[in-house]
mmCIF file of C-alpha atoms in Angstrom:
data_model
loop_
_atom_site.group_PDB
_atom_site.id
_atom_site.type_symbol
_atom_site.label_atom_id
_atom_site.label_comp_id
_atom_site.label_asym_id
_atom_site.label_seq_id
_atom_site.Cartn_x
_atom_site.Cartn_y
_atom_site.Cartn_z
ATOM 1 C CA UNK A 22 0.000 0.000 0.000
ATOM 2 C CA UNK A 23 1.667 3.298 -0.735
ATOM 3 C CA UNK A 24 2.202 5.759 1.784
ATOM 4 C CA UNK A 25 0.146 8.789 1.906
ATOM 5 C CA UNK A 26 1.786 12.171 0.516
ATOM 6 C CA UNK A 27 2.135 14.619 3.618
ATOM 7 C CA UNK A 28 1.821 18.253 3.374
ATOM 8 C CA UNK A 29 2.487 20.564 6.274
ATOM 9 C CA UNK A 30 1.102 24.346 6.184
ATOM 10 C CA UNK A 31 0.844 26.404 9.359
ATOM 11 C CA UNK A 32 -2.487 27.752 10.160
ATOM 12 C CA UNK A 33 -1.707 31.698 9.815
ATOM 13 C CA UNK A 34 -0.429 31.149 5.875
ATOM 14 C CA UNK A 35 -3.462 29.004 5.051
ATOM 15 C CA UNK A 36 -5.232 31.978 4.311
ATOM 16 C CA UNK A 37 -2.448 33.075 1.169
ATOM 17 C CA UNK A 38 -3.574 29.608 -0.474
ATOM 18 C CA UNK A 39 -6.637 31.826 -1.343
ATOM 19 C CA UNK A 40 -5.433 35.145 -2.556
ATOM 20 C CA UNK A 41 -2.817 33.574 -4.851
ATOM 21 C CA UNK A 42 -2.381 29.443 -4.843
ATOM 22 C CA UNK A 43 0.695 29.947 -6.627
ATOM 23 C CA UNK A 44 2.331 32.376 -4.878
ATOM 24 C CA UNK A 45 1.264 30.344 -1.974
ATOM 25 C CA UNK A 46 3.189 27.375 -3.399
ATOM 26 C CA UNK A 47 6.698 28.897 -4.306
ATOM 27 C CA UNK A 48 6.798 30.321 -0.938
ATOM 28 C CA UNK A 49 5.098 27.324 1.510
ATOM 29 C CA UNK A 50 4.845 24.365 0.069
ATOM 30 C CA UNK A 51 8.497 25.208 -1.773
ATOM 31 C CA UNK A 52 9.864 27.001 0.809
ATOM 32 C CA UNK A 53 11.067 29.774 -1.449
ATOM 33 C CA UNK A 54 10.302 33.431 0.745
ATOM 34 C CA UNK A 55 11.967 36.654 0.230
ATOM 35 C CA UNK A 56 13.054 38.974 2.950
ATOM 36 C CA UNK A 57 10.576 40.942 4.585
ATOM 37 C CA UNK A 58 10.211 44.562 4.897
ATOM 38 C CA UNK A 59 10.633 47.028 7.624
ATOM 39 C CA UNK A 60 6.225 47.107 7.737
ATOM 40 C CA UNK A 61 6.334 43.290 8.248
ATOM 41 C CA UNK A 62 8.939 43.595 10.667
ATOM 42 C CA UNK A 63 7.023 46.376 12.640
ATOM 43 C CA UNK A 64 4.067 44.150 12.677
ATOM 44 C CA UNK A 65 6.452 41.366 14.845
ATOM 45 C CA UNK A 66 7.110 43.737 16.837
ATOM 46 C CA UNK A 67 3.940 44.709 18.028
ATOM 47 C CA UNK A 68 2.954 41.640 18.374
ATOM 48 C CA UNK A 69 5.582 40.534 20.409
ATOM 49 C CA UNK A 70 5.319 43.618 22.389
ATOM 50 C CA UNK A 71 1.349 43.053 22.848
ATOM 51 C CA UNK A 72 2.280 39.529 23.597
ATOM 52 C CA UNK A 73 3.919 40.063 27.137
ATOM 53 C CA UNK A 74 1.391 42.516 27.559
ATOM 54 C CA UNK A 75 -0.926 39.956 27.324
ATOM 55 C CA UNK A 76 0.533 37.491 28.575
ATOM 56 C CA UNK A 77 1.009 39.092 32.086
ATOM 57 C CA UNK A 78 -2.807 40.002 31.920
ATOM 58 C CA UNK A 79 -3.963 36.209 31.895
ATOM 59 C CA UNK A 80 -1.685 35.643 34.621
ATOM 60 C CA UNK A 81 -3.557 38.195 36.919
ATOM 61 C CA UNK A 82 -0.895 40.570 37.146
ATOM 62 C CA UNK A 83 -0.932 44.342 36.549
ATOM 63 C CA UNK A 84 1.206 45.775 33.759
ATOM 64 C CA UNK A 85 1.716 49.478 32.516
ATOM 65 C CA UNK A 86 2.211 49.821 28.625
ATOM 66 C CA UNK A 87 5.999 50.813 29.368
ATOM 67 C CA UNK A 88 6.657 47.309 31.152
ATOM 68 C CA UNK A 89 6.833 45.457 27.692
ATOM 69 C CA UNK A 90 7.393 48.181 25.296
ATOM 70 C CA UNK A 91 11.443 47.579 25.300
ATOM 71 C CA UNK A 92 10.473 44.162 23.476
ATOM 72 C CA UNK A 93 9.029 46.194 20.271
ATOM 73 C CA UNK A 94 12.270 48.057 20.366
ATOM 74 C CA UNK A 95 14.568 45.481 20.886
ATOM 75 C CA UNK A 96 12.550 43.325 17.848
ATOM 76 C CA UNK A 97 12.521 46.121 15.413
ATOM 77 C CA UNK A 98 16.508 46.575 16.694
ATOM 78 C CA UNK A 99 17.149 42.695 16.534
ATOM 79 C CA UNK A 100 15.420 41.008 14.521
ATOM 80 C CA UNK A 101 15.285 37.290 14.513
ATOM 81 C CA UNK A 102 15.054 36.638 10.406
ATOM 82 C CA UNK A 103 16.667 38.241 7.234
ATOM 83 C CA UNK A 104 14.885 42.360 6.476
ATOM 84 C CA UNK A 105 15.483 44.377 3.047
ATOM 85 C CA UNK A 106 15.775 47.499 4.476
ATOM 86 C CA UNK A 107 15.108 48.501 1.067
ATOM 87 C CA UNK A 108 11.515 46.620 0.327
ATOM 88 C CA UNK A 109 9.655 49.912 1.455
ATOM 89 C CA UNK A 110 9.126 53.182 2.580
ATOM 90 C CA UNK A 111 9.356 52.966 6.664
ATOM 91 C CA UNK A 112 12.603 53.359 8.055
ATOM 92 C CA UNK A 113 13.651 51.686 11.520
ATOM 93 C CA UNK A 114 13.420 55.030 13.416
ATOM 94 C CA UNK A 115 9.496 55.965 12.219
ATOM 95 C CA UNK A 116 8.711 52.150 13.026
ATOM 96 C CA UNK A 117 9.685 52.554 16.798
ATOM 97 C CA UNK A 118 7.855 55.903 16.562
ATOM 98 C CA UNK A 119 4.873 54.254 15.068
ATOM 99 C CA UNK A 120 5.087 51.281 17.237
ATOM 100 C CA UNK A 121 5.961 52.800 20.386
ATOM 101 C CA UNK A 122 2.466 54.842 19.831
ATOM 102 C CA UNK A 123 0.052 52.049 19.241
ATOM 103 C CA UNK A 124 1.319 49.764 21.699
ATOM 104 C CA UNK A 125 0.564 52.198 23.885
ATOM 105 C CA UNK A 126 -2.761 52.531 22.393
ATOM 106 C CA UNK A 127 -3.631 49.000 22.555
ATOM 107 C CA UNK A 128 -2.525 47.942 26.029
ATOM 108 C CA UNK A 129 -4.759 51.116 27.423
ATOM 109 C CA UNK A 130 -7.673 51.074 25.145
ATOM 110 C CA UNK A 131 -7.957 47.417 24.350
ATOM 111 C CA UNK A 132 -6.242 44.422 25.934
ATOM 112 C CA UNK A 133 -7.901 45.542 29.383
ATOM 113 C CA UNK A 134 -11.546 45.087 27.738
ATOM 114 C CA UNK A 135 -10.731 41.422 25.762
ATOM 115 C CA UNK A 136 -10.650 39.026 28.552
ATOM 116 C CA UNK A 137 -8.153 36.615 27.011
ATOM 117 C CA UNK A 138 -7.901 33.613 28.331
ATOM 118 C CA UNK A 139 -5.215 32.284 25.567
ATOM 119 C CA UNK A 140 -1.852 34.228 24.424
ATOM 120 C CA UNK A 141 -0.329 32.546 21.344
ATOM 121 C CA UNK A 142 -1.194 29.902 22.349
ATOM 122 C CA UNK A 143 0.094 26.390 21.033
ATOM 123 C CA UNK A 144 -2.104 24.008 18.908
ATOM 124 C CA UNK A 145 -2.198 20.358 17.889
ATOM 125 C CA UNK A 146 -1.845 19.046 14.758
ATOM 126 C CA UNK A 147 -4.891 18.264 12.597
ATOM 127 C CA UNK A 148 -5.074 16.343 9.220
ATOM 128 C CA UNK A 149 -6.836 16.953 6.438
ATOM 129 C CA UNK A 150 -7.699 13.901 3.978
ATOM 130 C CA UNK A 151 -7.710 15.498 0.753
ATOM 131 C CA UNK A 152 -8.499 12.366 -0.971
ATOM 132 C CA UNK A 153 -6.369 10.364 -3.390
ATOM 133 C CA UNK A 154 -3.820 9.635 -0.600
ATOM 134 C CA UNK A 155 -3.019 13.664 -0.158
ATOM 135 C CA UNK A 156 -2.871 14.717 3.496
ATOM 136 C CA UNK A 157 -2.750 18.132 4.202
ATOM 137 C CA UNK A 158 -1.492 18.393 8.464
ATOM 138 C CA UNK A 159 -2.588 21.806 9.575
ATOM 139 C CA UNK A 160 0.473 22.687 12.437
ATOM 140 C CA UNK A 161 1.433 25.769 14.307
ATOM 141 C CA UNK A 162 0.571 27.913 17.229
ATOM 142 C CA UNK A 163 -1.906 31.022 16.658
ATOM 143 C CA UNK A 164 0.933 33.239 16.037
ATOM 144 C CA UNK A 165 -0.084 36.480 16.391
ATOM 145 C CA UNK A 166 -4.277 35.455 18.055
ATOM 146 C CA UNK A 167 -5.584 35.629 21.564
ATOM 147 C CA UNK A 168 -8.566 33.477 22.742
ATOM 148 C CA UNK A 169 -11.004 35.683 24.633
ATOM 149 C CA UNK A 170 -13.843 34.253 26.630
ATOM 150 C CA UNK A 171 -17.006 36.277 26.263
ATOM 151 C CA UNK A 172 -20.657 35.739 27.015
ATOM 152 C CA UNK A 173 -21.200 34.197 23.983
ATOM 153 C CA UNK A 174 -18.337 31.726 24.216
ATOM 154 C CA UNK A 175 -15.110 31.765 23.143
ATOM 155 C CA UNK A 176 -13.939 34.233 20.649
ATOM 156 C CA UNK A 177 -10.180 34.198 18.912
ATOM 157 C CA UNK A 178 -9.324 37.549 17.948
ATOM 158 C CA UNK A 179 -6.211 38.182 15.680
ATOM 159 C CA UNK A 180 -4.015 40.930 15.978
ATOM 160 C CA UNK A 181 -3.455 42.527 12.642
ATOM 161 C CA UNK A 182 -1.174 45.175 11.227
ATOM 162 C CA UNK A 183 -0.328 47.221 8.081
ATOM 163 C CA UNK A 184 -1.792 50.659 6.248
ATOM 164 C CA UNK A 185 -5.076 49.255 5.011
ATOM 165 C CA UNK A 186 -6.118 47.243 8.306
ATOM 166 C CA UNK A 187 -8.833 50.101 9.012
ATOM 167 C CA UNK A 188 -11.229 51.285 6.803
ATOM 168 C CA UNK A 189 -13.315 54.499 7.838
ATOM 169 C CA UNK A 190 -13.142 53.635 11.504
ATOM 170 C CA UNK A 191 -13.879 50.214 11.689
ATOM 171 C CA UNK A 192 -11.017 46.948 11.134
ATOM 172 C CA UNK A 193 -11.357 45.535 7.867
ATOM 173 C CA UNK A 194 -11.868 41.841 7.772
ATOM 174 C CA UNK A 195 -12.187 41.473 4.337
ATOM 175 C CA UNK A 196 -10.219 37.749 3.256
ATOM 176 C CA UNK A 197 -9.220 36.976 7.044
ATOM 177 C CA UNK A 198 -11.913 34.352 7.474
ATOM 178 C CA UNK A 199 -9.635 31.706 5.716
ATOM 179 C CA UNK A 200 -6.576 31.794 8.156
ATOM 180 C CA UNK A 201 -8.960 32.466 11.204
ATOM 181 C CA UNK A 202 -11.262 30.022 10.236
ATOM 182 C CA UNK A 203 -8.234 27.369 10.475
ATOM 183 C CA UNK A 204 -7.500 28.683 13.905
ATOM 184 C CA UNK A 205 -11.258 28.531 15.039
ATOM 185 C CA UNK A 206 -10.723 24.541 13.863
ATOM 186 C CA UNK A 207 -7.341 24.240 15.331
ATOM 187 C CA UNK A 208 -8.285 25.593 18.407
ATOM 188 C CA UNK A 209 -12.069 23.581 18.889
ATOM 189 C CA UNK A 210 -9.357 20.475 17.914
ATOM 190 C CA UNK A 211 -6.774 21.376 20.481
ATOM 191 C CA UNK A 212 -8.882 21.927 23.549
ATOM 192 C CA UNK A 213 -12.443 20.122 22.702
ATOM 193 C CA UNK A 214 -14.551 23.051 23.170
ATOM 194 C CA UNK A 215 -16.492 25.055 19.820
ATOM 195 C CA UNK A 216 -15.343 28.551 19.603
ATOM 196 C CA UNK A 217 -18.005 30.576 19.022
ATOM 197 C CA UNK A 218 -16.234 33.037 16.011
ATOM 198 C CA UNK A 219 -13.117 35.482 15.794
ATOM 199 C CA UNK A 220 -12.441 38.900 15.446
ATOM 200 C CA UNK A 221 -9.579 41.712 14.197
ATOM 201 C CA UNK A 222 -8.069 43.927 16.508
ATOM 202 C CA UNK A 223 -6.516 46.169 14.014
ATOM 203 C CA UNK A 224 -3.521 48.229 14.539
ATOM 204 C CA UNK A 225 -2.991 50.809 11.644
ATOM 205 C CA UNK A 226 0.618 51.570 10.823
ATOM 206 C CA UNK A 227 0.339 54.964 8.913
ATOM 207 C CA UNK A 228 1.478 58.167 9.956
ATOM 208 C CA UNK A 229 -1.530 58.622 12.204
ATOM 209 C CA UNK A 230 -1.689 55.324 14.366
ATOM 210 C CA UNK A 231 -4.778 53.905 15.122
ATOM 211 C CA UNK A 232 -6.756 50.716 16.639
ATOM 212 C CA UNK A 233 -10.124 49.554 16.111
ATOM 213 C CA UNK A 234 -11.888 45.807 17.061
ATOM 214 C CA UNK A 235 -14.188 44.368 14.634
ATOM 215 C CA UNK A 236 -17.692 42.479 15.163
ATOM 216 C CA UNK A 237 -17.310 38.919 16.332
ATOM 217 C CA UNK A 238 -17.665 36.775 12.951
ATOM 218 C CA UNK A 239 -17.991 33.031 11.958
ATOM 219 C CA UNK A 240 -15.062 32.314 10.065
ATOM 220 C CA UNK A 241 -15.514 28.433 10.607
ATOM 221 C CA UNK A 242 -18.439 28.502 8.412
ATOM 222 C CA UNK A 243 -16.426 29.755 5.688
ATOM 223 C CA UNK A 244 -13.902 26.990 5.434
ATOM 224 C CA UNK A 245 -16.486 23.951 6.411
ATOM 225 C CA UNK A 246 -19.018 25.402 4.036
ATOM 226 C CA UNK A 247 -22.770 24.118 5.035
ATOM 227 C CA UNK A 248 -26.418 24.001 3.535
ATOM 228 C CA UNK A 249 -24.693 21.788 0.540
ATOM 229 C CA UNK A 250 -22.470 24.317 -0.140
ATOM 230 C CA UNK A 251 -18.423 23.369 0.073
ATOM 231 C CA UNK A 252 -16.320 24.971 2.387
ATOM 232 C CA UNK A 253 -12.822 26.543 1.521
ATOM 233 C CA UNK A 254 -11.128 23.324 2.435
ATOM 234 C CA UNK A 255 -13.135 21.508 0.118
ATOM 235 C CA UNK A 256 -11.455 23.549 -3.033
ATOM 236 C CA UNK A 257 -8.397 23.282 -1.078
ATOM 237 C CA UNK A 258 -8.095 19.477 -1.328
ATOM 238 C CA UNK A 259 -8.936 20.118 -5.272
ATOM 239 C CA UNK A 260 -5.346 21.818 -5.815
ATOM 240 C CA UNK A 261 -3.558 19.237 -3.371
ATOM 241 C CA UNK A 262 -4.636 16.639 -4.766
ATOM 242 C CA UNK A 263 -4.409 17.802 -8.371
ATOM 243 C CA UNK A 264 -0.922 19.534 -7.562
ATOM 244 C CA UNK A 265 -2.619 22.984 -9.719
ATOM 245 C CA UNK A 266 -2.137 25.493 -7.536
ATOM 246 C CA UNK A 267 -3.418 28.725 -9.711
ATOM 247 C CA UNK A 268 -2.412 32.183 -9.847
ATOM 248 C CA UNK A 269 -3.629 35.316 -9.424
ATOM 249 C CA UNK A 270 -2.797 38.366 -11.252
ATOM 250 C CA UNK A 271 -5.605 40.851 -9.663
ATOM 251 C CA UNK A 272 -3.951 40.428 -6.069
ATOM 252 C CA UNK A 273 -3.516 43.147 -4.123
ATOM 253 C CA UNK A 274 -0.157 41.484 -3.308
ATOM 254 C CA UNK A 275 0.760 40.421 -7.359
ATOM 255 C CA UNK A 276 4.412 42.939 -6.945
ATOM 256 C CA UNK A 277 7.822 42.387 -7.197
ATOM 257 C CA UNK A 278 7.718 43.951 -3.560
ATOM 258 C CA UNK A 279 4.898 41.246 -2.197
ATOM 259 C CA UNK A 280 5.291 37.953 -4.177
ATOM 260 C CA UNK A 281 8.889 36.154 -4.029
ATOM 261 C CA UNK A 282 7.629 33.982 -7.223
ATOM 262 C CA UNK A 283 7.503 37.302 -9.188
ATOM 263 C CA UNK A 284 10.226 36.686 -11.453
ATOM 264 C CA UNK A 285 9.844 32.967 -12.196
ATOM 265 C CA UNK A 286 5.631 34.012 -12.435
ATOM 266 C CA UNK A 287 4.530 34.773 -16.396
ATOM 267 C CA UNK A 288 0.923 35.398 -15.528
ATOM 268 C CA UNK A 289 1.363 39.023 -14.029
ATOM 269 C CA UNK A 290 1.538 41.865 -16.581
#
């Protein structure tokens, strides 16, 4: 009998499969990524700053904003993978301004009102029979997610930053459902409980910093599908088990600056 064919994808790039499936596969099913940018690295930062924030809130202890800010400025200072200092238009110096300002922002206006239960925390593996012997493991912790426990249930909201992560006031959670959907599963597999949906607690990087917290949402339902209708990992195990992984050209991330598959990738104009 011949062995199944394993793939492993973390949870928090499952939701790149969807924007462009073969960007997605250059970069994590062939392990071909390009240095990040200073933006990407300020968004580590913050949420490694937010992090110990966070972390020292589930414990029951009281934290100002100033007791884990040094950890943003040692990331952005340090960091812990390869950075083109060149990819984009934030320089080292604005990002500790910029970061400096909304973790302050967060810790005071909205970690005290989430009442996380879970910081980062780490999840199990869970397979995926694609059919025709393809296995797709989903692994990982919930990198940069919190699990909050609210009337409802629980709630995992997901800590997101960049330029376009507000929109008129309110956090944009246009195409997160894929990747948060993943850790709704993940986590419901991990711990035996059904979370209840997930949120974004956006963190906008421009010049004028800002936060906002979205609606809670059911991103479960968009990757199990329901009523007949398939679920995201149902045209997931198509391109597995096919091996077509298709691109994208009308992504907002189809650049040079965004996709590392941009010069081996004829499809973009």
């Amino acid at each position: 009998m011949t062995a199944p064919t394993v793939f492993k994808v973390r949870a928090s790039s499952w939701g790149s499969l969807f924007d462009c499936a073969y960007k997605f596969e250059w970069e994590t099913l062939l392990g071909k990524g390009k240095a990040a940018g200073v933006r990407a690295l300020l968004g580590t930062a913050l949420h490694a700053s937010t992090a110990v924030n966070d972390t020292a809130l589930v414990q029951g202890k009281q934290v100002k904003a100033s007791d884990s800010a040094g950890v943003l400025v040692d990331t952005l200072n340090h960091p812990e993978f390869d950075v083109d200092y060149r990819a984009d238009d934030l320089s080292v110096r604005d990002a500790e301004r910029i970061g400096l300002s909304l973790h302050a922002m967060y810790c005071a206006l909205i970690a005290p009102t989430m009442g996380y239960t879970d910081v980062e925390t780490a999840l199990d593996p869970m397979d995926i029979d694609c059919g025709g012997g393809i296995i797709v493991t989903l692994t990982g912790r919930m990198d940069r997610a919190r699990v909050s426990k609210t009337a409802s249930g629980f709630v995992i909201p997901d800590l997101k930053s960049g330029r376009a992560v507000i929109t008129q006031g309110q956090a944009n959670t246009k195409g997160r459902s894929a990747q948060l959907g993943a850790y709704q599963l993940l986590y419901d597999h991990t711990k035996g409980v059904r979370t209840s949906g997930a949120q974004i607690v956006a963190l906008s990087t421009t010049t004028k910093p800002a936060v906002a917290v979205s609606p809670v949402f059911d991103a479960r339902r968009v990757m199990v599908g329901g009523d007949g209708t398939p679920g995201l990992i149902e045209y997931a195990a198509d391109m597995f088990r096919s091996g077509l992984f298709p691109p994208n050209p009308q992504s907002t991330l189809c650049s040079k600056k965004y996709c590392a598959r941009w010069d081996h990738c004829h499809f973009h104009e």
